[in-house]
Each structure stands twice: as structure tokens, then as C-alpha cells.
């Protein structure tokens, strides 16, 4: 595409982020987290945000190569260090009810060759010092996660193309997945959200006690807490704003019961977790806990991820995505969970969202876990869906109903 057309699509993308993803209010400030390669699009978002009446747009820049350099050369004892101002910065925005936009565009091979112990230390430190303290604010403010076609990521997705061509092709895929190339992207998103709401409402009405998954390499039963709530597309925050937290999104999701997951599940797509790639892996669960895991690539990293804390080896999310989703049908392996999770039904290791349980947002951690919710430092999605997956919903009387057949919805809404 020519530069003029690209700039037009980039502006439409920025407007979707501000109007659909964040649903930014005119009196809000906006905190943005991104790497320096995201800069051209971040400037477009800032422009759109100020046009929408934003009070202030503040960008916290990062450099993924500096992250790798630190892991290579820093004294291991310093890897648990983070500046105190970083936490205070986040708290300031959350306490004030301002908006946050995060970019997820990292190089999938960023940490190739880096010692897995160093990676595990930094991952746990971020979760403890930034992630965990701020979970209490996660429903206070409108937030959204998006991506840009950075050079390293584009080259991973399209390795046979020169970098510039790979970036253009990845941008085209992002625009398509986020409905930017439609005549009216904002209206297209409204219609898509209404469609996802119908599936969410159907599942909430059913109140299944568990889900049974069957596919090659997968035979898994996931119990659901009595008061589970299916969500999808949009989330409402205590600051009074409703937004779409992931762009793109094709899922409906809820939380599993932390003690009622049994069987084996095999991933159908690679998992890129903070620059570490894990491929062709399986996990076996007993009474909710991962008791065994194996992987063709990244097995040690997978094991360390599961061992992050005492509950990292339990599940915190179950999400359903039809195989016919536009991202799946694109045939592109993105090596980016934000996109790949919307091509495939998936699960998440670790923390469960309190908003996935009736009244959960007002519960203490002890109350939440006593009802079946999981609390952990991590929340890592991995993809398990395919055109060969069948899912049954099990009712209170033990009878079963088809929820998905061959990767597609088995009911009409």
C-alpha cells in the first residue's frame, strides 16, 4: 500500500483504539506503555486521544534490546531490582481512574539463548512488584492492549520476506483482524460486540457445571465454579466506562474451578511468553494442579513458568473461540498471544479474574479462592483449539450438551 493509504488506515486504527478499545472520556489522562518501535502509531493514538479531549497523554518508553542486554550481563542478584517510582506511576493513574494503553509487539525470539533461570527471576519480579500490587486496580480504570507491526516480529511471522515487505504484510493482517479495512471500523466493532454478547448470554443462561474437551492429544474435564460468569468483547470498570480490553478479540471466557481440572491438554499453537517461545507442549492436570508437562521446545521454560508460585500450575481462564474466526482463517501464525488466542480456544495458567465470578470484584482473596477462583502472580494464555476439537457442556444432572463440534459453535444464537 502507498504511504497515503497506510497513514489513513493508521489513523482509523488509532480512532478504534481510542473510541472502541479505551472508550476514552474527555476528562481522562492516558498512560501508554510501548517499545520505541511502536512510536509512529503511538503518536497517532496520542493525536486521536487529544482530539477526543484527553487531559494528558504520557508514554512510558521501553527498548526490548535493553531488556535482553540486562539479562545477558547484569549481576544475577540485581535482577530483582525495580525502581519504586515505576509502581507509583501506575498507582497514580489507576487511583485517579485514568486510562491505560499497553502495546504487545515484542520480538518472539528476544530471549533466545538466555539462561532460563534469569528469565524466570525477572518474570517473577515483574509479577510481584508491578503485576500483583496493581491487580487490585485492574477493574478501576479502562485499559486496552494492542500491537504494531514491529520489524523483528514481522520478520518472525514472514521469515522469507525482506523486513519492509514483512512489516507491510503484518500491518495488513493487523488491520484485517482489527476490522480497520472496513468502511466504518467503529460500527463494525459495535456489530461484532453484539454478536459476542449473544454467545456469552447463551452460556450464562446454561450454567454448566463443567466442560469436557476432546481432541488429538487432549482429553480434559474442567469444572466451573457455581457462580461463574461468562464475559467477552467488553468489560465495565468502576470508573463508569465500558471498553474493549483486547484488540482484536474473538473470545468468550470465564474462570475454571481451581481444584476441578483433570486430564491432559495439548497446545495447538506455539506460546510466546515475554520473548520466550514454547512449542508442541502438553500439560497433565490432577485435581486442578499441573502434575506433568513436556515440550518439544522450551520445556525448561514451561516448567519454570508453572513453578512461578504455588498456584501458577492451576488454571485461571477458559476461553472459547470458533475455528472459523477471521484470525484463524487467515492462516497466519502470529507468535503473539494477543492474536493467536483469538484464532483458537485457549486456557490460561495462573491468576483468575475476579470479575468472572458473581460478586467476585467485592471479595477478598480468601473468599475468592474458597469459591474456586485461583490467585497467582502469572496469567499466561496458551492455545488448545483446532478444527478437530469437540467440547461438551455438562449440566447439574450430569447430562451433556454439545458446545463446540469440530472447532465450531454447536448451537445457534
mmCIF file of C-alpha atoms in Angstrom:
data_model
loop_
_atom_site.group_PDB
_atom_site.id
_atom_site.type_symbol
_atom_site.label_atom_id
_atom_site.label_comp_id
_atom_site.label_asym_id
_atom_site.label_seq_id
_atom_site.Cartn_x
_atom_site.Cartn_y
_atom_site.Cartn_z
ATOM 1 C CA UNK A 1 0.000 0.000 0.000
ATOM 2 C CA UNK A 2 1.180 3.555 -0.601
ATOM 3 C CA UNK A 3 2.089 5.905 2.241
ATOM 4 C CA UNK A 4 -1.108 7.922 1.954
ATOM 5 C CA UNK A 5 -3.294 4.809 2.249
ATOM 6 C CA UNK A 6 -1.190 3.459 5.116
ATOM 7 C CA UNK A 7 -1.478 6.735 7.053
ATOM 8 C CA UNK A 8 -5.254 6.716 6.516
ATOM 9 C CA UNK A 9 -5.558 3.190 7.905
ATOM 10 C CA UNK A 10 -3.228 4.020 10.801
ATOM 11 C CA UNK A 11 -5.476 6.971 11.747
ATOM 12 C CA UNK A 12 -8.562 4.736 11.594
ATOM 13 C CA UNK A 13 -6.766 2.186 13.791
ATOM 14 C CA UNK A 14 -5.897 4.900 16.308
ATOM 15 C CA UNK A 15 -9.535 6.048 16.390
ATOM 16 C CA UNK A 16 -10.708 2.469 17.037
ATOM 17 C CA UNK A 17 -8.215 2.160 19.904
ATOM 18 C CA UNK A 18 -9.423 5.421 21.479
ATOM 19 C CA UNK A 19 -13.162 5.092 20.777
ATOM 20 C CA UNK A 20 -13.742 1.316 20.964
ATOM 21 C CA UNK A 21 -10.836 -0.099 22.943
ATOM 22 C CA UNK A 22 -10.461 2.580 25.599
ATOM 23 C CA UNK A 23 -13.753 4.439 25.097
ATOM 24 C CA UNK A 24 -11.734 7.397 26.371
ATOM 25 C CA UNK A 25 -13.557 10.143 28.274
ATOM 26 C CA UNK A 26 -12.734 13.769 27.619
ATOM 27 C CA UNK A 27 -11.577 14.336 31.203
ATOM 28 C CA UNK A 28 -9.156 11.410 31.366
ATOM 29 C CA UNK A 29 -5.390 11.246 31.112
ATOM 30 C CA UNK A 30 -3.926 8.363 29.130
ATOM 31 C CA UNK A 31 -0.910 6.287 30.168
ATOM 32 C CA UNK A 32 0.759 4.408 27.298
ATOM 33 C CA UNK A 33 3.349 1.617 27.563
ATOM 34 C CA UNK A 34 5.250 0.681 24.423
ATOM 35 C CA UNK A 35 8.634 -0.033 22.876
ATOM 36 C CA UNK A 36 10.401 2.513 20.716
ATOM 37 C CA UNK A 37 9.412 0.620 17.537
ATOM 38 C CA UNK A 38 5.757 1.401 18.375
ATOM 39 C CA UNK A 39 6.437 5.156 18.229
ATOM 40 C CA UNK A 40 4.801 6.073 14.874
ATOM 41 C CA UNK A 41 1.484 4.544 15.879
ATOM 42 C CA UNK A 42 1.688 5.799 19.465
ATOM 43 C CA UNK A 43 1.857 9.328 18.046
ATOM 44 C CA UNK A 44 -1.318 8.654 16.053
ATOM 45 C CA UNK A 45 -3.039 7.405 19.212
ATOM 46 C CA UNK A 46 -1.920 10.495 21.116
ATOM 47 C CA UNK A 47 -3.365 12.686 18.372
ATOM 48 C CA UNK A 48 -6.676 10.813 18.444
ATOM 49 C CA UNK A 49 -6.765 10.947 22.248
ATOM 50 C CA UNK A 50 -6.208 14.701 22.381
ATOM 51 C CA UNK A 51 -8.878 15.216 19.720
ATOM 52 C CA UNK A 52 -11.201 13.216 21.994
ATOM 53 C CA UNK A 53 -10.447 15.623 24.854
ATOM 54 C CA UNK A 54 -7.726 13.783 26.779
ATOM 55 C CA UNK A 55 -6.261 15.830 29.620
ATOM 56 C CA UNK A 56 -2.735 14.444 29.196
ATOM 57 C CA UNK A 57 -1.036 11.640 27.274
ATOM 58 C CA UNK A 58 2.017 10.136 28.955
ATOM 59 C CA UNK A 59 4.236 7.495 27.331
ATOM 60 C CA UNK A 60 6.492 5.068 29.207
ATOM 61 C CA UNK A 61 9.007 4.000 26.566
ATOM 62 C CA UNK A 62 10.913 0.733 26.655
ATOM 63 C CA UNK A 63 13.573 -0.916 24.499
ATOM 64 C CA UNK A 64 13.372 -4.684 24.169
ATOM 65 C CA UNK A 65 17.071 -4.938 23.298
ATOM 66 C CA UNK A 66 17.988 -3.260 26.587
ATOM 67 C CA UNK A 67 15.924 -5.954 28.337
ATOM 68 C CA UNK A 68 17.990 -8.640 26.623
ATOM 69 C CA UNK A 69 21.279 -6.872 27.420
ATOM 70 C CA UNK A 70 20.319 -6.750 31.092
ATOM 71 C CA UNK A 71 19.576 -10.464 31.187
ATOM 72 C CA UNK A 72 22.877 -11.211 29.446
ATOM 73 C CA UNK A 73 25.226 -9.144 31.558
ATOM 74 C CA UNK A 74 23.666 -7.947 34.817
ATOM 75 C CA UNK A 75 24.692 -9.438 38.143
ATOM 76 C CA UNK A 76 22.002 -12.101 38.850
ATOM 77 C CA UNK A 77 21.433 -10.657 42.321
ATOM 78 C CA UNK A 78 20.331 -7.348 40.748
ATOM 79 C CA UNK A 79 17.633 -8.915 38.564
ATOM 80 C CA UNK A 80 15.094 -8.495 41.363
ATOM 81 C CA UNK A 81 15.584 -4.719 41.362
ATOM 82 C CA UNK A 82 12.967 -2.291 40.036
ATOM 83 C CA UNK A 83 12.687 1.447 40.705
ATOM 84 C CA UNK A 84 9.985 2.399 43.210
ATOM 85 C CA UNK A 85 8.746 5.250 41.020
ATOM 86 C CA UNK A 86 7.536 2.738 38.457
ATOM 87 C CA UNK A 87 4.898 1.351 40.805
ATOM 88 C CA UNK A 88 3.918 4.829 41.971
ATOM 89 C CA UNK A 89 3.422 5.906 38.365
ATOM 90 C CA UNK A 90 0.926 3.135 37.720
ATOM 91 C CA UNK A 91 -0.862 3.731 41.011
ATOM 92 C CA UNK A 92 -1.284 7.430 40.253
ATOM 93 C CA UNK A 93 -3.172 6.698 37.041
ATOM 94 C CA UNK A 94 -5.268 3.869 38.454
ATOM 95 C CA UNK A 95 -6.273 5.703 41.618
ATOM 96 C CA UNK A 96 -7.383 8.675 39.541
ATOM 97 C CA UNK A 97 -9.440 6.471 37.218
ATOM 98 C CA UNK A 98 -7.416 7.365 34.125
ATOM 99 C CA UNK A 99 -6.939 5.150 31.077
ATOM 100 C CA UNK A 100 -4.072 2.821 30.160
ATOM 101 C CA UNK A 101 -2.954 1.518 26.780
ATOM 102 C CA UNK A 102 -0.329 -1.245 26.516
ATOM 103 C CA UNK A 103 1.453 -2.438 23.382
ATOM 104 C CA UNK A 104 2.278 -6.095 22.831
ATOM 105 C CA UNK A 105 4.686 -6.195 19.884
ATOM 106 C CA UNK A 106 7.801 -7.904 21.244
ATOM 107 C CA UNK A 107 10.240 -9.969 19.197
ATOM 108 C CA UNK A 108 9.171 -13.621 19.760
ATOM 109 C CA UNK A 109 12.841 -14.681 19.744
ATOM 110 C CA UNK A 110 14.022 -11.890 22.040
ATOM 111 C CA UNK A 111 15.424 -14.160 24.746
ATOM 112 C CA UNK A 112 16.812 -16.963 22.599
ATOM 113 C CA UNK A 113 19.963 -18.281 24.252
ATOM 114 C CA UNK A 114 19.340 -16.513 27.572
ATOM 115 C CA UNK A 115 19.601 -18.625 30.725
ATOM 116 C CA UNK A 116 16.108 -19.751 31.757
ATOM 117 C CA UNK A 117 16.809 -19.037 35.448
ATOM 118 C CA UNK A 118 17.477 -15.373 34.664
ATOM 119 C CA UNK A 119 14.269 -15.145 32.659
ATOM 120 C CA UNK A 120 12.292 -16.743 35.482
ATOM 121 C CA UNK A 121 13.731 -14.301 38.046
ATOM 122 C CA UNK A 122 12.806 -11.214 36.043
ATOM 123 C CA UNK A 123 9.341 -12.576 35.199
ATOM 124 C CA UNK A 124 8.592 -13.263 38.849
ATOM 125 C CA UNK A 125 9.971 -9.885 39.936
ATOM 126 C CA UNK A 126 7.710 -8.023 37.494
ATOM 127 C CA UNK A 127 4.710 -10.013 38.668
ATOM 128 C CA UNK A 128 5.461 -9.425 42.343
ATOM 129 C CA UNK A 129 6.480 -5.782 42.267
ATOM 130 C CA UNK A 130 4.270 -4.467 39.452
ATOM 131 C CA UNK A 131 1.678 -7.038 38.413
ATOM 132 C CA UNK A 132 0.405 -8.308 41.739
ATOM 133 C CA UNK A 133 0.105 -4.966 43.609
ATOM 134 C CA UNK A 134 -1.776 -3.468 40.670
ATOM 135 C CA UNK A 135 -4.246 -6.345 40.239
ATOM 136 C CA UNK A 136 -6.383 -4.675 42.882
ATOM 137 C CA UNK A 137 -6.768 -1.741 40.493
ATOM 138 C CA UNK A 138 -7.384 -3.823 37.361
ATOM 139 C CA UNK A 139 -11.111 -3.100 37.332
ATOM 140 C CA UNK A 140 -10.794 0.540 38.393
ATOM 141 C CA UNK A 141 -9.779 2.047 35.052
ATOM 142 C CA UNK A 142 -10.401 1.446 31.371
ATOM 143 C CA UNK A 143 -7.462 -0.239 29.669
ATOM 144 C CA UNK A 144 -6.653 -1.861 26.339
ATOM 145 C CA UNK A 145 -3.892 -3.944 24.728
ATOM 146 C CA UNK A 146 -2.935 -3.587 21.041
ATOM 147 C CA UNK A 147 0.007 -4.321 18.732
ATOM 148 C CA UNK A 148 2.008 -2.768 15.911
ATOM 149 C CA UNK A 149 3.987 -4.467 13.137
ATOM 150 C CA UNK A 150 7.489 -4.095 14.569
ATOM 151 C CA UNK A 151 10.408 -5.252 12.355
ATOM 152 C CA UNK A 152 11.555 -8.208 14.481
ATOM 153 C CA UNK A 153 8.028 -9.508 14.994
ATOM 154 C CA UNK A 154 7.184 -9.119 11.292
ATOM 155 C CA UNK A 155 10.320 -10.996 10.276
ATOM 156 C CA UNK A 156 9.388 -13.874 12.601
ATOM 157 C CA UNK A 157 5.883 -14.132 11.110
ATOM 158 C CA UNK A 158 7.080 -13.808 7.491
ATOM 159 C CA UNK A 159 10.693 -15.073 7.548
ATOM 160 C CA UNK A 160 11.016 -15.426 3.758
ATOM 161 C CA UNK A 161 10.282 -11.753 3.041
ATOM 162 C CA UNK A 162 12.563 -8.725 3.329
ATOM 163 C CA UNK A 163 11.856 -6.768 6.521
ATOM 164 C CA UNK A 164 9.945 -3.933 4.858
ATOM 165 C CA UNK A 165 7.706 -6.342 2.931
ATOM 166 C CA UNK A 166 7.190 -8.443 6.052
ATOM 167 C CA UNK A 167 6.112 -5.344 8.002
ATOM 168 C CA UNK A 168 3.665 -4.306 5.304
ATOM 169 C CA UNK A 169 2.164 -7.792 5.216
ATOM 170 C CA UNK A 170 1.882 -7.883 9.023
ATOM 171 C CA UNK A 171 0.264 -4.443 9.088
ATOM 172 C CA UNK A 172 -2.298 -5.709 6.560
ATOM 173 C CA UNK A 173 -3.027 -8.677 8.839
ATOM 174 C CA UNK A 174 -3.403 -6.401 11.892
ATOM 175 C CA UNK A 175 -5.740 -4.060 10.030
ATOM 176 C CA UNK A 176 -7.840 -7.016 8.892
ATOM 177 C CA UNK A 177 -8.001 -8.643 12.342
ATOM 178 C CA UNK A 178 -8.987 -5.325 13.936
ATOM 179 C CA UNK A 179 -11.597 -4.536 11.252
ATOM 180 C CA UNK A 180 -9.748 -1.388 10.207
ATOM 181 C CA UNK A 181 -10.159 -2.050 6.493
ATOM 182 C CA UNK A 182 -13.972 -1.911 6.697
ATOM 183 C CA UNK A 183 -15.852 1.240 5.576
ATOM 184 C CA UNK A 184 -16.731 2.124 9.187
ATOM 185 C CA UNK A 185 -14.492 0.264 11.679
ATOM 186 C CA UNK A 186 -16.245 1.674 14.765
ATOM 187 C CA UNK A 187 -19.622 0.444 13.525
ATOM 188 C CA UNK A 188 -18.109 -2.904 12.527
ATOM 189 C CA UNK A 189 -16.874 -3.304 16.091
ATOM 190 C CA UNK A 190 -20.301 -2.470 17.525
ATOM 191 C CA UNK A 191 -21.843 -5.243 15.428
ATOM 192 C CA UNK A 192 -19.105 -7.712 16.374
ATOM 193 C CA UNK A 193 -19.535 -6.949 20.072
ATOM 194 C CA UNK A 194 -23.278 -7.571 19.810
ATOM 195 C CA UNK A 195 -22.570 -10.977 18.240
ATOM 196 C CA UNK A 196 -20.141 -11.996 21.001
ATOM 197 C CA UNK A 197 -22.656 -10.849 23.613
ATOM 198 C CA UNK A 198 -25.176 -13.395 22.275
ATOM 199 C CA UNK A 199 -22.782 -16.310 22.806
ATOM 200 C CA UNK A 200 -21.858 -15.011 26.241
ATOM 201 C CA UNK A 201 -25.524 -14.686 27.230
ATOM 202 C CA UNK A 202 -26.305 -18.224 25.990
ATOM 203 C CA UNK A 203 -23.550 -19.760 28.113
ATOM 204 C CA UNK A 204 -24.503 -17.725 31.183
ATOM 205 C CA UNK A 205 -28.060 -19.000 30.841
ATOM 206 C CA UNK A 206 -26.891 -22.623 30.652
ATOM 207 C CA UNK A 207 -24.886 -22.549 33.930
ATOM 208 C CA UNK A 208 -22.830 -25.638 33.059
ATOM 209 C CA UNK A 209 -21.027 -27.295 35.970
ATOM 210 C CA UNK A 210 -18.088 -28.347 33.791
ATOM 211 C CA UNK A 211 -16.739 -28.577 30.241
ATOM 212 C CA UNK A 212 -15.321 -31.710 28.585
ATOM 213 C CA UNK A 213 -12.671 -31.245 25.871
ATOM 214 C CA UNK A 214 -11.788 -33.940 23.318
ATOM 215 C CA UNK A 215 -9.207 -33.556 20.533
ATOM 216 C CA UNK A 216 -5.995 -35.242 19.377
ATOM 217 C CA UNK A 217 -3.690 -35.124 22.411
ATOM 218 C CA UNK A 218 -6.409 -33.595 24.597
ATOM 219 C CA UNK A 219 -8.847 -35.293 26.957
ATOM 220 C CA UNK A 220 -9.671 -32.758 29.654
ATOM 221 C CA UNK A 221 -12.512 -32.017 32.047
ATOM 222 C CA UNK A 222 -12.719 -28.506 33.520
ATOM 223 C CA UNK A 223 -15.063 -27.842 36.414
ATOM 224 C CA UNK A 224 -16.698 -24.426 36.652
ATOM 225 C CA UNK A 225 -17.465 -22.620 39.925
ATOM 226 C CA UNK A 226 -21.141 -22.401 40.807
ATOM 227 C CA UNK A 227 -21.180 -18.614 40.394
ATOM 228 C CA UNK A 228 -19.030 -18.360 37.262
ATOM 229 C CA UNK A 229 -19.816 -15.603 34.753
ATOM 230 C CA UNK A 230 -19.051 -15.708 31.033
ATOM 231 C CA UNK A 231 -17.636 -12.473 29.653
ATOM 232 C CA UNK A 232 -16.472 -11.311 26.279
ATOM 233 C CA UNK A 233 -15.827 -8.377 23.963
ATOM 234 C CA UNK A 234 -16.285 -5.645 26.545
ATOM 235 C CA UNK A 235 -15.592 -5.015 30.211
ATOM 236 C CA UNK A 236 -17.160 -2.467 32.544
ATOM 237 C CA UNK A 237 -14.930 -0.628 35.001
ATOM 238 C CA UNK A 238 -15.666 1.007 38.327
ATOM 239 C CA UNK A 239 -14.878 4.428 36.829
ATOM 240 C CA UNK A 240 -18.127 4.041 34.858
ATOM 241 C CA UNK A 241 -16.566 3.272 31.469
ATOM 242 C CA UNK A 242 -17.112 0.178 29.315
ATOM 243 C CA UNK A 243 -14.305 -0.692 26.894
ATOM 244 C CA UNK A 244 -12.896 -3.462 24.740
ATOM 245 C CA UNK A 245 -9.726 -4.526 26.512
ATOM 246 C CA UNK A 246 -8.147 -6.554 23.691
ATOM 247 C CA UNK A 247 -7.956 -5.507 20.059
ATOM 248 C CA UNK A 248 -8.563 -7.856 18.355
ATOM 249 C CA UNK A 249 -10.933 -10.117 20.304
ATOM 250 C CA UNK A 250 -12.997 -13.139 19.226
ATOM 251 C CA UNK A 251 -13.434 -14.929 22.579
ATOM 252 C CA UNK A 252 -15.951 -15.524 25.302
ATOM 253 C CA UNK A 253 -14.393 -16.601 28.590
ATOM 254 C CA UNK A 254 -14.885 -17.483 32.225
ATOM 255 C CA UNK A 255 -12.864 -18.962 35.094
ATOM 256 C CA UNK A 256 -12.412 -22.665 35.876
ATOM 257 C CA UNK A 257 -12.648 -24.088 39.379
ATOM 258 C CA UNK A 258 -9.038 -24.188 40.558
ATOM 259 C CA UNK A 259 -9.405 -27.704 42.074
ATOM 260 C CA UNK A 260 -11.520 -29.380 39.392
ATOM 261 C CA UNK A 261 -9.333 -29.748 36.303
ATOM 262 C CA UNK A 262 -8.373 -33.294 35.315
ATOM 263 C CA UNK A 263 -6.791 -34.842 32.244
ATOM 264 C CA UNK A 264 -4.302 -33.880 29.572
ATOM 265 C CA UNK A 265 -4.279 -30.932 27.193
ATOM 266 C CA UNK A 266 -2.004 -30.338 24.209
ATOM 267 C CA UNK A 267 -1.238 -26.899 22.810
ATOM 268 C CA UNK A 268 -2.092 -26.395 19.158
ATOM 269 C CA UNK A 269 -0.048 -23.223 18.625
ATOM 270 C CA UNK A 270 3.312 -22.024 19.975
ATOM 271 C CA UNK A 271 3.322 -19.786 23.035
ATOM 272 C CA UNK A 272 5.463 -16.655 23.078
ATOM 273 C CA UNK A 273 5.699 -15.541 26.691
ATOM 274 C CA UNK A 274 7.710 -12.341 27.157
ATOM 275 C CA UNK A 275 10.244 -13.235 24.478
ATOM 276 C CA UNK A 276 10.439 -16.957 25.267
ATOM 277 C CA UNK A 277 8.990 -19.411 22.736
ATOM 278 C CA UNK A 278 7.444 -22.733 23.820
ATOM 279 C CA UNK A 279 6.253 -25.174 21.164
ATOM 280 C CA UNK A 280 4.394 -28.506 20.897
ATOM 281 C CA UNK A 281 3.751 -28.849 24.617
ATOM 282 C CA UNK A 282 1.333 -30.825 26.753
ATOM 283 C CA UNK A 283 0.261 -30.485 30.383
ATOM 284 C CA UNK A 284 -1.439 -33.082 32.569
ATOM 285 C CA UNK A 285 -3.681 -31.946 35.421
ATOM 286 C CA UNK A 286 -4.916 -33.772 38.518
ATOM 287 C CA UNK A 287 -7.331 -32.154 40.953
ATOM 288 C CA UNK A 288 -6.668 -28.795 39.326
ATOM 289 C CA UNK A 289 -2.878 -28.845 39.501
ATOM 290 C CA UNK A 290 -0.376 -29.406 36.686
ATOM 291 C CA UNK A 291 1.459 -32.608 37.613
ATOM 292 C CA UNK A 292 3.434 -33.185 34.429
ATOM 293 C CA UNK A 293 4.475 -31.196 31.357
ATOM 294 C CA UNK A 294 6.554 -31.721 28.245
ATOM 295 C CA UNK A 295 7.504 -29.605 25.228
ATOM 296 C CA UNK A 296 9.454 -30.002 22.005
ATOM 297 C CA UNK A 297 10.905 -26.519 22.514
ATOM 298 C CA UNK A 298 11.093 -24.526 25.738
ATOM 299 C CA UNK A 299 10.348 -27.409 28.119
ATOM 300 C CA UNK A 300 12.527 -25.968 30.897
ATOM 301 C CA UNK A 301 10.932 -22.545 30.462
ATOM 302 C CA UNK A 302 7.459 -24.099 30.609
ATOM 303 C CA UNK A 303 8.332 -25.918 33.815
ATOM 304 C CA UNK A 304 9.722 -22.773 35.414
ATOM 305 C CA UNK A 305 6.607 -20.873 34.369
ATOM 306 C CA UNK A 306 4.430 -23.478 36.080
ATOM 307 C CA UNK A 307 6.657 -23.225 39.174
ATOM 308 C CA UNK A 308 6.482 -19.403 39.402
ATOM 309 C CA UNK A 309 4.397 -19.749 42.567
ATOM 310 C CA UNK A 310 2.269 -22.383 44.275
ATOM 311 C CA UNK A 311 -0.768 -21.712 42.070
ATOM 312 C CA UNK A 312 0.887 -20.955 38.715
ATOM 313 C CA UNK A 313 0.262 -24.598 37.752
ATOM 314 C CA UNK A 314 -3.506 -24.193 38.099
ATOM 315 C CA UNK A 315 -5.844 -22.700 35.509
ATOM 316 C CA UNK A 316 -7.260 -19.189 35.741
ATOM 317 C CA UNK A 317 -9.206 -18.864 32.490
ATOM 318 C CA UNK A 318 -11.130 -20.918 29.966
ATOM 319 C CA UNK A 319 -11.934 -19.187 26.664
ATOM 320 C CA UNK A 320 -13.883 -20.361 23.629
ATOM 321 C CA UNK A 321 -13.079 -19.209 20.091
ATOM 322 C CA UNK A 322 -14.509 -20.797 16.916
ATOM 323 C CA UNK A 323 -12.007 -22.126 14.407
ATOM 324 C CA UNK A 324 -13.772 -20.022 11.762
ATOM 325 C CA UNK A 325 -12.659 -16.787 13.425
ATOM 326 C CA UNK A 326 -11.080 -14.387 10.894
ATOM 327 C CA UNK A 327 -7.693 -14.687 12.595
ATOM 328 C CA UNK A 328 -7.745 -18.474 12.391
ATOM 329 C CA UNK A 329 -8.867 -18.389 8.754
ATOM 330 C CA UNK A 330 -6.042 -16.011 7.848
ATOM 331 C CA UNK A 331 -3.721 -18.987 8.242
ATOM 332 C CA UNK A 332 -1.109 -16.754 9.868
ATOM 333 C CA UNK A 333 0.773 -17.916 12.942
ATOM 334 C CA UNK A 334 1.405 -14.627 14.736
ATOM 335 C CA UNK A 335 3.663 -15.823 17.587
ATOM 336 C CA UNK A 336 1.800 -13.206 19.619
ATOM 337 C CA UNK A 337 -0.801 -14.278 22.182
ATOM 338 C CA UNK A 338 -2.969 -11.212 21.597
ATOM 339 C CA UNK A 339 -3.639 -12.513 18.084
ATOM 340 C CA UNK A 340 -3.120 -16.266 18.360
ATOM 341 C CA UNK A 341 -5.525 -16.577 21.310
ATOM 342 C CA UNK A 342 -8.231 -15.184 19.017
ATOM 343 C CA UNK A 343 -7.563 -17.894 16.461
ATOM 344 C CA UNK A 344 -8.096 -20.698 18.937
ATOM 345 C CA UNK A 345 -9.924 -21.722 22.070
ATOM 346 C CA UNK A 346 -7.463 -21.353 24.911
ATOM 347 C CA UNK A 347 -6.725 -21.702 28.590
ATOM 348 C CA UNK A 348 -4.612 -19.615 30.950
ATOM 349 C CA UNK A 349 -2.210 -20.776 33.591
ATOM 350 C CA UNK A 350 -2.318 -18.824 36.839
ATOM 351 C CA UNK A 351 -4.478 -15.990 38.054
ATOM 352 C CA UNK A 352 -8.247 -15.873 37.531
ATOM 353 C CA UNK A 353 -10.154 -12.634 37.062
ATOM 354 C CA UNK A 354 -12.444 -11.861 39.978
ATOM 355 C CA UNK A 355 -14.941 -10.308 37.575
ATOM 356 C CA UNK A 356 -15.515 -13.810 36.143
ATOM 357 C CA UNK A 357 -17.400 -14.715 39.326
ATOM 358 C CA UNK A 358 -20.650 -13.166 40.521
ATOM 359 C CA UNK A 359 -19.734 -10.629 43.176
ATOM 360 C CA UNK A 360 -16.074 -11.526 42.775
ATOM 361 C CA UNK A 361 -14.868 -7.939 42.479
ATOM 362 C CA UNK A 362 -16.007 -7.309 46.070
ATOM 363 C CA UNK A 363 -14.496 -10.500 47.521
ATOM 364 C CA UNK A 364 -11.292 -10.795 49.482
ATOM 365 C CA UNK A 365 -8.685 -13.132 48.026
ATOM 366 C CA UNK A 366 -9.602 -15.756 50.623
ATOM 367 C CA UNK A 367 -13.291 -15.531 49.755
ATOM 368 C CA UNK A 368 -12.499 -15.758 46.058
ATOM 369 C CA UNK A 369 -10.280 -18.822 46.387
ATOM 370 C CA UNK A 370 -12.754 -20.545 48.716
ATOM 371 C CA UNK A 371 -15.308 -20.310 45.877
ATOM 372 C CA UNK A 372 -12.899 -21.859 43.363
ATOM 373 C CA UNK A 373 -11.007 -18.877 41.965
ATOM 374 C CA UNK A 374 -7.249 -19.093 41.521
ATOM 375 C CA UNK A 375 -4.740 -16.474 42.719
ATOM 376 C CA UNK A 376 -1.270 -16.394 41.197
ATOM 377 C CA UNK A 377 1.457 -13.994 40.108
ATOM 378 C CA UNK A 378 1.049 -15.025 36.463
ATOM 379 C CA UNK A 379 -1.736 -15.168 33.893
ATOM 380 C CA UNK A 380 -0.446 -16.819 30.698
ATOM 381 C CA UNK A 381 -2.793 -17.865 27.886
ATOM 382 C CA UNK A 382 -1.991 -20.860 25.695
ATOM 383 C CA UNK A 383 -3.884 -22.084 22.664
ATOM 384 C CA UNK A 384 -5.551 -25.506 22.512
ATOM 385 C CA UNK A 385 -8.358 -25.212 19.917
ATOM 386 C CA UNK A 386 -8.477 -26.696 16.428
ATOM 387 C CA UNK A 387 -10.863 -27.916 13.741
ATOM 388 C CA UNK A 388 -10.727 -31.312 15.488
ATOM 389 C CA UNK A 389 -11.869 -30.186 18.940
ATOM 390 C CA UNK A 390 -15.226 -31.134 20.468
ATOM 391 C CA UNK A 391 -16.460 -29.528 23.696
ATOM 392 C CA UNK A 392 -19.443 -30.642 25.773
ATOM 393 C CA UNK A 393 -21.181 -28.681 28.480
ATOM 394 C CA UNK A 394 -22.090 -30.836 31.495
ATOM 395 C CA UNK A 395 -25.267 -29.839 33.349
ATOM 396 C CA UNK A 396 -26.049 -30.236 37.038
ATOM 397 C CA UNK A 397 -27.897 -33.521 36.411
ATOM 398 C CA UNK A 398 -24.838 -34.941 34.630
ATOM 399 C CA UNK A 399 -26.328 -34.758 31.155
ATOM 400 C CA UNK A 400 -24.245 -33.330 28.319
ATOM 401 C CA UNK A 401 -24.891 -30.847 25.559
ATOM 402 C CA UNK A 402 -22.659 -30.002 22.584
ATOM 403 C CA UNK A 403 -20.981 -26.600 22.908
ATOM 404 C CA UNK A 404 -18.481 -26.991 20.069
ATOM 405 C CA UNK A 405 -18.109 -29.553 17.330
ATOM 406 C CA UNK A 406 -15.032 -29.692 15.118
ATOM 407 C CA UNK A 407 -13.993 -26.336 16.479
ATOM 408 C CA UNK A 408 -17.275 -24.537 15.720
ATOM 409 C CA UNK A 409 -20.203 -23.434 17.854
ATOM 410 C CA UNK A 410 -22.698 -26.281 18.123
ATOM 411 C CA UNK A 411 -25.692 -24.028 18.860
ATOM 412 C CA UNK A 412 -27.391 -21.050 17.274
ATOM 413 C CA UNK A 413 -27.916 -17.658 18.929
#
